[in-house]
Amino acid sequence: MKLVGRVALFGTLLLALLGNYHAQANVIQVALTKMARSSEVDWLHSRYRNALNAAAPSEKVNLADDNSTTTQSASANSATPQVINVDAAETRIFSGEGSHTIQVTVGGQPRTLIIDTGSGKTAFVCEGCNNCGTRHENAPFQFTSNTKYLTCASSNSCAECTTEGKCKYSQVYVEGDYWLANKVSDVMAFAPKNQPAFQAPVNFGCIYAQDGVFNTQTSDGIMGFSKHADSIFEQFYQHKVTKSRIFSQCLSQNGGILTLGGVDMSINYDPVVYTPIRNTGFQYWTVTLLSISIGSTELEIDNKVYNKHRGTVFDSGTTFVYMPLAIEAPLKAAWAKAVGDDQFPISDYYYDLTEAQLAHLPDICFHLLNDAKVCVPPSLYFYRVGVGKYAGTLFFGDGAKSLIIGASALTNHNVIYDVDNLRIGVAKANCEATVSSTATDNSTTTSAVMVELSINPGGDKFRSISPAIGSYDALVQWILASATFLGVIGLVNALWMELKDIKAEKAHQAQLAKQGDVNVNEADGGRVPSASSCALLDEEEEDRTSAFSFILMRDDDERQVV
């Protein structure tokens, strides 16, 4: 009975610990909205208008001198669209004004934020920010009673401190656009307050100064979804709102769906195929690109070009596709071979195309490791700038040191980002599927809904990575692991001590039996074994306890070593 009691005690303690750790969690699914691609599209339109001033509309117009050395225009950050040189296209100004946004509340105040898998920080303008633009959808964020400044002592990711000890938070982009903020915390919600399962306290940047595209965009700020400790999917997981760090984006031409903590497999047209994430030392979602094809024609180029420097990156905050200059000539050659004309969809030109001609063009496909692929139809690698007029949306340059698969290429794909299994999954999907909406005053307000979605969608897994050292989740898991280990040791010790007591008692009874001094109580069903059977029992007990004894002895020896 003593043994049973000890086992029950340790089992109860372990179950209590585990029960407290696994708090109720949910999968969150919300609708994405689509904002005007002001930076990129205004730029394409302005180039087209300037071309019309210099040539007849029916002619193909070269908008850049291929032999000239282009430099970044100082007017790239101007609020008025102007013609800028081609190389500026590959800079982060084009990802700063992304086309897909999400509506959340922070501190009870609505925010419209760009979904960006190319960065990990979330930030938006706060009250007191001077010259921070006038086009934002919502008024600057006002501090609430729950808004707290993070100090350098409280934030592991604080790279710089103010004189008051506040944590500085900032991001500077390739072309010079930037935002500066203080790192603060408040409650972010994906749904109204009456659905607390969809909210969590999060850290974000409270912007007090910014420049460039951040002043001209209509969205309030940016929401980071890269492999970063401050990414929203990571913060919601750390607060046990979601059970998994997996999330998926399904971008459409009208909006799309974001699923946090799970995957909606019901919207897929094709099976999901996974490709492993490369560990490049950067926070980006980097994959291995094996080849690019136009229809059935593959580019003739060493695929090392695709994977140099930062490599091939999935970035929903970048509007179009940006490639290193070394890819341009092979891509043009493959286009001529596959299509038979020179209407190559580079951003340097615009073309006269009918809808029928456009539909007849082949897909451009990016073939990834493990047979995953992303295919871009002509309706997405050409952009309509006028009646029957289209501009190419393939940009080339080396400033980004990366091949960026942006939102135009990811559109109509359910893209699954799974950091724990170090993989990205891709499947063609119905990204126009409705999440939930309620009509109010002739307007549509999108909110989160409870959905039963797959937390573990299966498929190829490449390896698992642990939570960041020093994180709250890692600490909890370490404590649980320690408690579990101690519990097992306690159980083993209880078994060993119990067996040892039984063994000693039986040995004592055997010795008394030999001397003829034992009185057996028949009412209790007691029986004294013979000397031979007792000796056999001793051998069996030695076999059953030797391994346990060795482990405990080894632990004891280690504890004694100083």
Coordinates of C-alpha atoms in Angstrom, one line a residue, residues 197-455:
A197 CA -9.4 34.1 -26.7
F198 CA -8.2 36.2 -29.6
Q199 CA -6.2 38.7 -27.6
A200 CA -2.8 38.9 -25.9
P201 CA -0.4 41.5 -24.5
V202 CA 2.2 42.2 -27.2
N203 CA 5.3 44.3 -27.6
F204 CA 5.4 46.8 -30.4
G205 CA 7.1 50.0 -31.5
C206 CA 5.4 53.3 -30.7
I207 CA 6.7 55.4 -33.5
Y208 CA 7.8 59.0 -32.7
A209 CA 9.7 59.7 -36.0
Q210 CA 9.6 58.2 -39.5
D211 CA 10.4 59.1 -43.1
G212 CA 9.8 58.0 -46.7
V213 CA 7.1 55.6 -47.6
F214 CA 5.9 55.4 -43.9
N215 CA 4.7 59.0 -44.2
T216 CA 2.9 58.4 -47.5
Q217 CA 1.2 55.1 -46.9
T218 CA -2.4 54.8 -45.9
S219 CA -1.9 51.9 -43.5
D220 CA -1.1 52.8 -39.9
G221 CA 2.0 50.6 -39.7
I222 CA 3.5 47.2 -40.1
M223 CA 3.0 43.8 -38.4
G224 CA 6.0 41.5 -38.5
F225 CA 5.7 37.8 -39.2
S226 CA 9.4 36.8 -39.9
K227 CA 11.4 34.3 -37.7
H228 CA 11.9 36.9 -35.0
A229 CA 11.2 36.7 -31.2
D230 CA 8.9 39.8 -31.5
S231 CA 6.8 38.4 -34.4
I232 CA 3.1 38.5 -33.6
F233 CA 2.7 34.7 -34.2
E234 CA 5.5 34.1 -31.7
Q235 CA 4.1 36.4 -29.1
F236 CA 0.6 34.9 -29.3
Y237 CA 2.1 31.5 -28.9
Q238 CA 4.2 32.5 -25.9
H239 CA 1.0 33.8 -24.2
K240 CA -0.7 30.5 -24.9
V241 CA -3.4 32.0 -27.1
T242 CA -2.4 29.6 -29.8
K243 CA -1.1 26.0 -29.4
S244 CA 1.3 26.1 -32.3
R245 CA 3.8 28.6 -33.9
I246 CA 2.5 27.6 -37.3
F247 CA 0.6 30.2 -39.4
S248 CA -0.6 30.5 -42.9
Q249 CA -1.3 33.3 -45.4
C250 CA -3.6 33.0 -48.4
L251 CA -3.3 36.2 -50.4
S252 CA -5.9 37.1 -53.0
Q253 CA -6.3 40.0 -55.4
N254 CA -9.0 41.3 -53.1
G255 CA -7.6 40.5 -49.7
G256 CA -7.2 37.0 -48.4
I257 CA -7.0 35.0 -45.2
L258 CA -4.5 34.8 -42.3
T259 CA -4.7 31.8 -40.1
L260 CA -2.7 31.9 -36.8
G261 CA -1.8 28.8 -34.8
G262 CA -3.2 26.4 -37.4
V263 CA -3.9 25.8 -41.1
D264 CA -7.1 25.8 -43.1
M265 CA -6.7 22.9 -45.5
S266 CA -10.2 23.1 -46.8
I267 CA -9.4 26.0 -49.1
N268 CA -6.6 24.1 -51.0
Y269 CA -7.0 23.1 -54.6
D270 CA -3.9 20.9 -54.5
P271 CA -2.0 18.9 -51.8
V272 CA 0.4 20.9 -49.8
V273 CA 4.1 20.4 -50.7
Y274 CA 6.7 21.4 -48.2
T275 CA 10.2 22.9 -48.8
P276 CA 12.8 23.2 -46.0
I277 CA 13.7 26.6 -44.6
R278 CA 17.4 27.5 -45.0
N279 CA 19.3 28.6 -41.9
T280 CA 21.1 31.7 -43.3
G281 CA 21.6 33.5 -40.0
F282 CA 18.9 36.0 -41.1
Q283 CA 15.3 36.2 -39.8
Y284 CA 13.8 35.8 -43.3
W285 CA 11.8 32.9 -44.5
T286 CA 14.5 31.7 -46.9
V287 CA 14.2 28.6 -49.1
T288 CA 16.3 26.8 -51.7
L289 CA 15.4 27.7 -55.2
L290 CA 16.5 25.1 -57.7
S291 CA 15.2 26.5 -61.0
I292 CA 12.9 29.0 -62.7
S293 CA 10.9 28.1 -65.7
I294 CA 8.7 29.9 -68.3
G295 CA 6.1 27.4 -69.3
S296 CA 8.2 24.3 -70.0
T297 CA 11.4 26.2 -70.7
E298 CA 13.9 26.3 -67.9
L299 CA 16.4 29.1 -67.4
E300 CA 20.0 28.2 -68.2
I301 CA 21.8 29.4 -65.2
D302 CA 23.7 28.0 -62.2
N303 CA 21.1 27.9 -59.4
K304 CA 23.8 29.2 -57.0
V305 CA 22.8 32.6 -58.2
Y306 CA 19.3 32.2 -56.7
N307 CA 20.7 31.3 -53.3
K308 CA 23.6 33.7 -52.8
H309 CA 23.8 36.2 -49.9
R310 CA 20.3 36.3 -48.3
G311 CA 19.0 33.8 -50.8
T312 CA 15.4 33.3 -52.0
V313 CA 13.0 34.9 -49.6
F314 CA 9.2 34.6 -49.2
D315 CA 8.1 38.2 -48.4
S316 CA 4.4 39.1 -48.3
G317 CA 5.3 42.7 -47.6
T318 CA 7.0 43.1 -51.0
T319 CA 4.5 43.7 -53.7
F320 CA 6.2 42.2 -56.7
V321 CA 9.1 39.9 -57.6
Y322 CA 12.7 41.2 -57.4
M323 CA 15.6 39.3 -58.8
P324 CA 19.4 39.7 -59.0
L325 CA 20.7 41.3 -62.2
A326 CA 22.5 38.1 -63.2
I327 CA 19.1 36.4 -63.8
E328 CA 17.8 39.0 -66.2
A329 CA 19.6 37.9 -69.4
P330 CA 18.9 34.1 -68.9
L331 CA 15.2 34.9 -68.1
K332 CA 14.9 37.0 -71.3
A333 CA 16.5 34.2 -73.3
A334 CA 14.1 31.6 -71.8
W335 CA 11.1 34.0 -72.5
A336 CA 12.1 34.4 -76.2
K337 CA 12.4 30.6 -76.5
A338 CA 9.1 29.9 -74.7
V339 CA 6.9 32.7 -76.1
G340 CA 8.6 33.6 -79.4
D341 CA 8.5 37.4 -78.9
D342 CA 10.2 40.1 -76.9
Q343 CA 7.3 41.1 -74.7
F344 CA 9.3 40.3 -71.6
P345 CA 7.5 41.4 -68.4
I346 CA 10.3 43.5 -67.1
S347 CA 9.4 46.7 -65.3
D348 CA 11.3 48.7 -68.0
Y349 CA 8.6 48.4 -70.6
Y350 CA 4.9 48.6 -71.2
Y351 CA 2.9 46.7 -73.8
D352 CA -0.3 46.7 -75.8
L353 CA -2.0 43.4 -74.9
T354 CA -5.6 42.1 -75.2
E355 CA -7.0 40.0 -72.4
A356 CA -6.9 37.0 -74.8
Q357 CA -3.2 37.6 -75.5
L358 CA -2.5 37.9 -71.8
A359 CA -4.3 34.7 -71.0
H360 CA -2.3 32.8 -73.6
L361 CA 1.0 33.6 -72.0
P362 CA 2.7 30.9 -69.9
D363 CA 3.2 30.8 -66.2
I364 CA 6.5 31.7 -64.6
C365 CA 7.3 29.1 -62.0
F366 CA 9.8 29.0 -59.1
H367 CA 10.8 25.4 -58.4
L368 CA 11.9 24.8 -54.8
L369 CA 13.7 22.0 -53.0
N370 CA 11.5 18.9 -52.3
D371 CA 9.3 19.5 -55.4
A372 CA 7.4 22.5 -54.0
K373 CA 6.8 25.3 -56.5
V374 CA 5.2 28.8 -56.8
C375 CA 3.7 29.6 -60.2
V376 CA 2.8 33.1 -61.3
P377 CA 0.2 33.5 -64.0
P378 CA 0.5 36.3 -66.6
S379 CA -2.3 38.3 -64.9
L380 CA 0.0 38.7 -62.0
Y381 CA 3.4 39.3 -63.6
F382 CA 1.8 42.0 -65.9
Y383 CA 0.1 44.9 -64.3
R384 CA -2.7 46.9 -66.1
V385 CA -1.7 50.6 -66.2
G386 CA -4.2 51.7 -68.9
V387 CA -6.8 50.5 -71.3
G388 CA -5.0 47.6 -73.1
K389 CA -1.8 48.8 -71.6
Y390 CA 0.3 46.6 -69.3
A391 CA 3.6 47.1 -67.4
G392 CA 5.9 44.2 -66.4
T393 CA 6.3 43.6 -62.7
L394 CA 9.6 41.7 -62.7
F395 CA 12.3 43.9 -61.2
F396 CA 16.0 43.4 -61.3
G397 CA 18.8 44.8 -59.1
D398 CA 21.4 43.7 -56.6
G399 CA 20.7 46.1 -53.8
A400 CA 18.5 43.7 -51.8
K401 CA 21.1 40.9 -52.1
S402 CA 18.2 38.5 -52.4
L403 CA 15.6 37.0 -54.8
I404 CA 12.3 38.1 -53.3
I405 CA 9.1 36.2 -54.0
G406 CA 6.6 38.9 -53.2
A407 CA 2.9 39.2 -52.8
S408 CA 2.1 39.1 -56.5
A409 CA 3.7 35.7 -56.8
L410 CA 2.3 34.4 -53.6
T411 CA -1.3 35.4 -54.5
N412 CA -3.7 32.5 -54.8
H413 CA -1.4 30.2 -52.8
N414 CA -2.0 28.9 -49.3
V415 CA 1.5 29.4 -47.8
I416 CA 2.1 27.6 -44.6
Y417 CA 4.9 29.0 -42.4
D418 CA 6.0 26.3 -39.9
V419 CA 9.0 27.4 -37.8
D420 CA 9.0 24.3 -35.5
N421 CA 9.4 21.9 -38.4
L422 CA 11.7 24.3 -40.3
R423 CA 9.5 24.3 -43.5
I424 CA 7.2 26.3 -45.7
G425 CA 4.2 24.6 -47.4
V426 CA 2.7 25.7 -50.6
A427 CA -0.6 24.8 -52.3
K428 CA -2.8 26.5 -54.9
A429 CA -5.9 27.6 -53.0
N430 CA -9.2 29.6 -52.9
C431 CA -7.9 32.7 -51.1
E432 CA -11.2 34.5 -51.8
A433 CA -12.9 32.2 -49.2
T434 CA -14.9 34.2 -46.7
V435 CA -13.9 34.1 -43.0
S436 CA -16.6 36.2 -41.3
S437 CA -18.2 39.6 -41.8
T438 CA -21.0 41.6 -40.4
A439 CA -22.6 44.5 -42.1
T440 CA -22.9 47.8 -40.2
D441 CA -24.1 51.0 -41.7
N442 CA -23.5 49.8 -45.3
S443 CA -20.0 48.9 -44.4
T444 CA -18.3 45.6 -43.8
T445 CA -16.4 45.0 -40.6
T446 CA -14.2 41.9 -40.6
S447 CA -13.7 40.0 -37.3
A448 CA -12.0 36.8 -36.2
V449 CA -14.0 33.6 -35.8
M450 CA -13.5 30.3 -33.9
V451 CA -12.6 27.6 -36.4
E452 CA -11.7 24.0 -36.1
L453 CA -8.5 23.9 -38.1
S454 CA -5.5 21.6 -38.4
I455 CA -2.8 22.4 -35.9

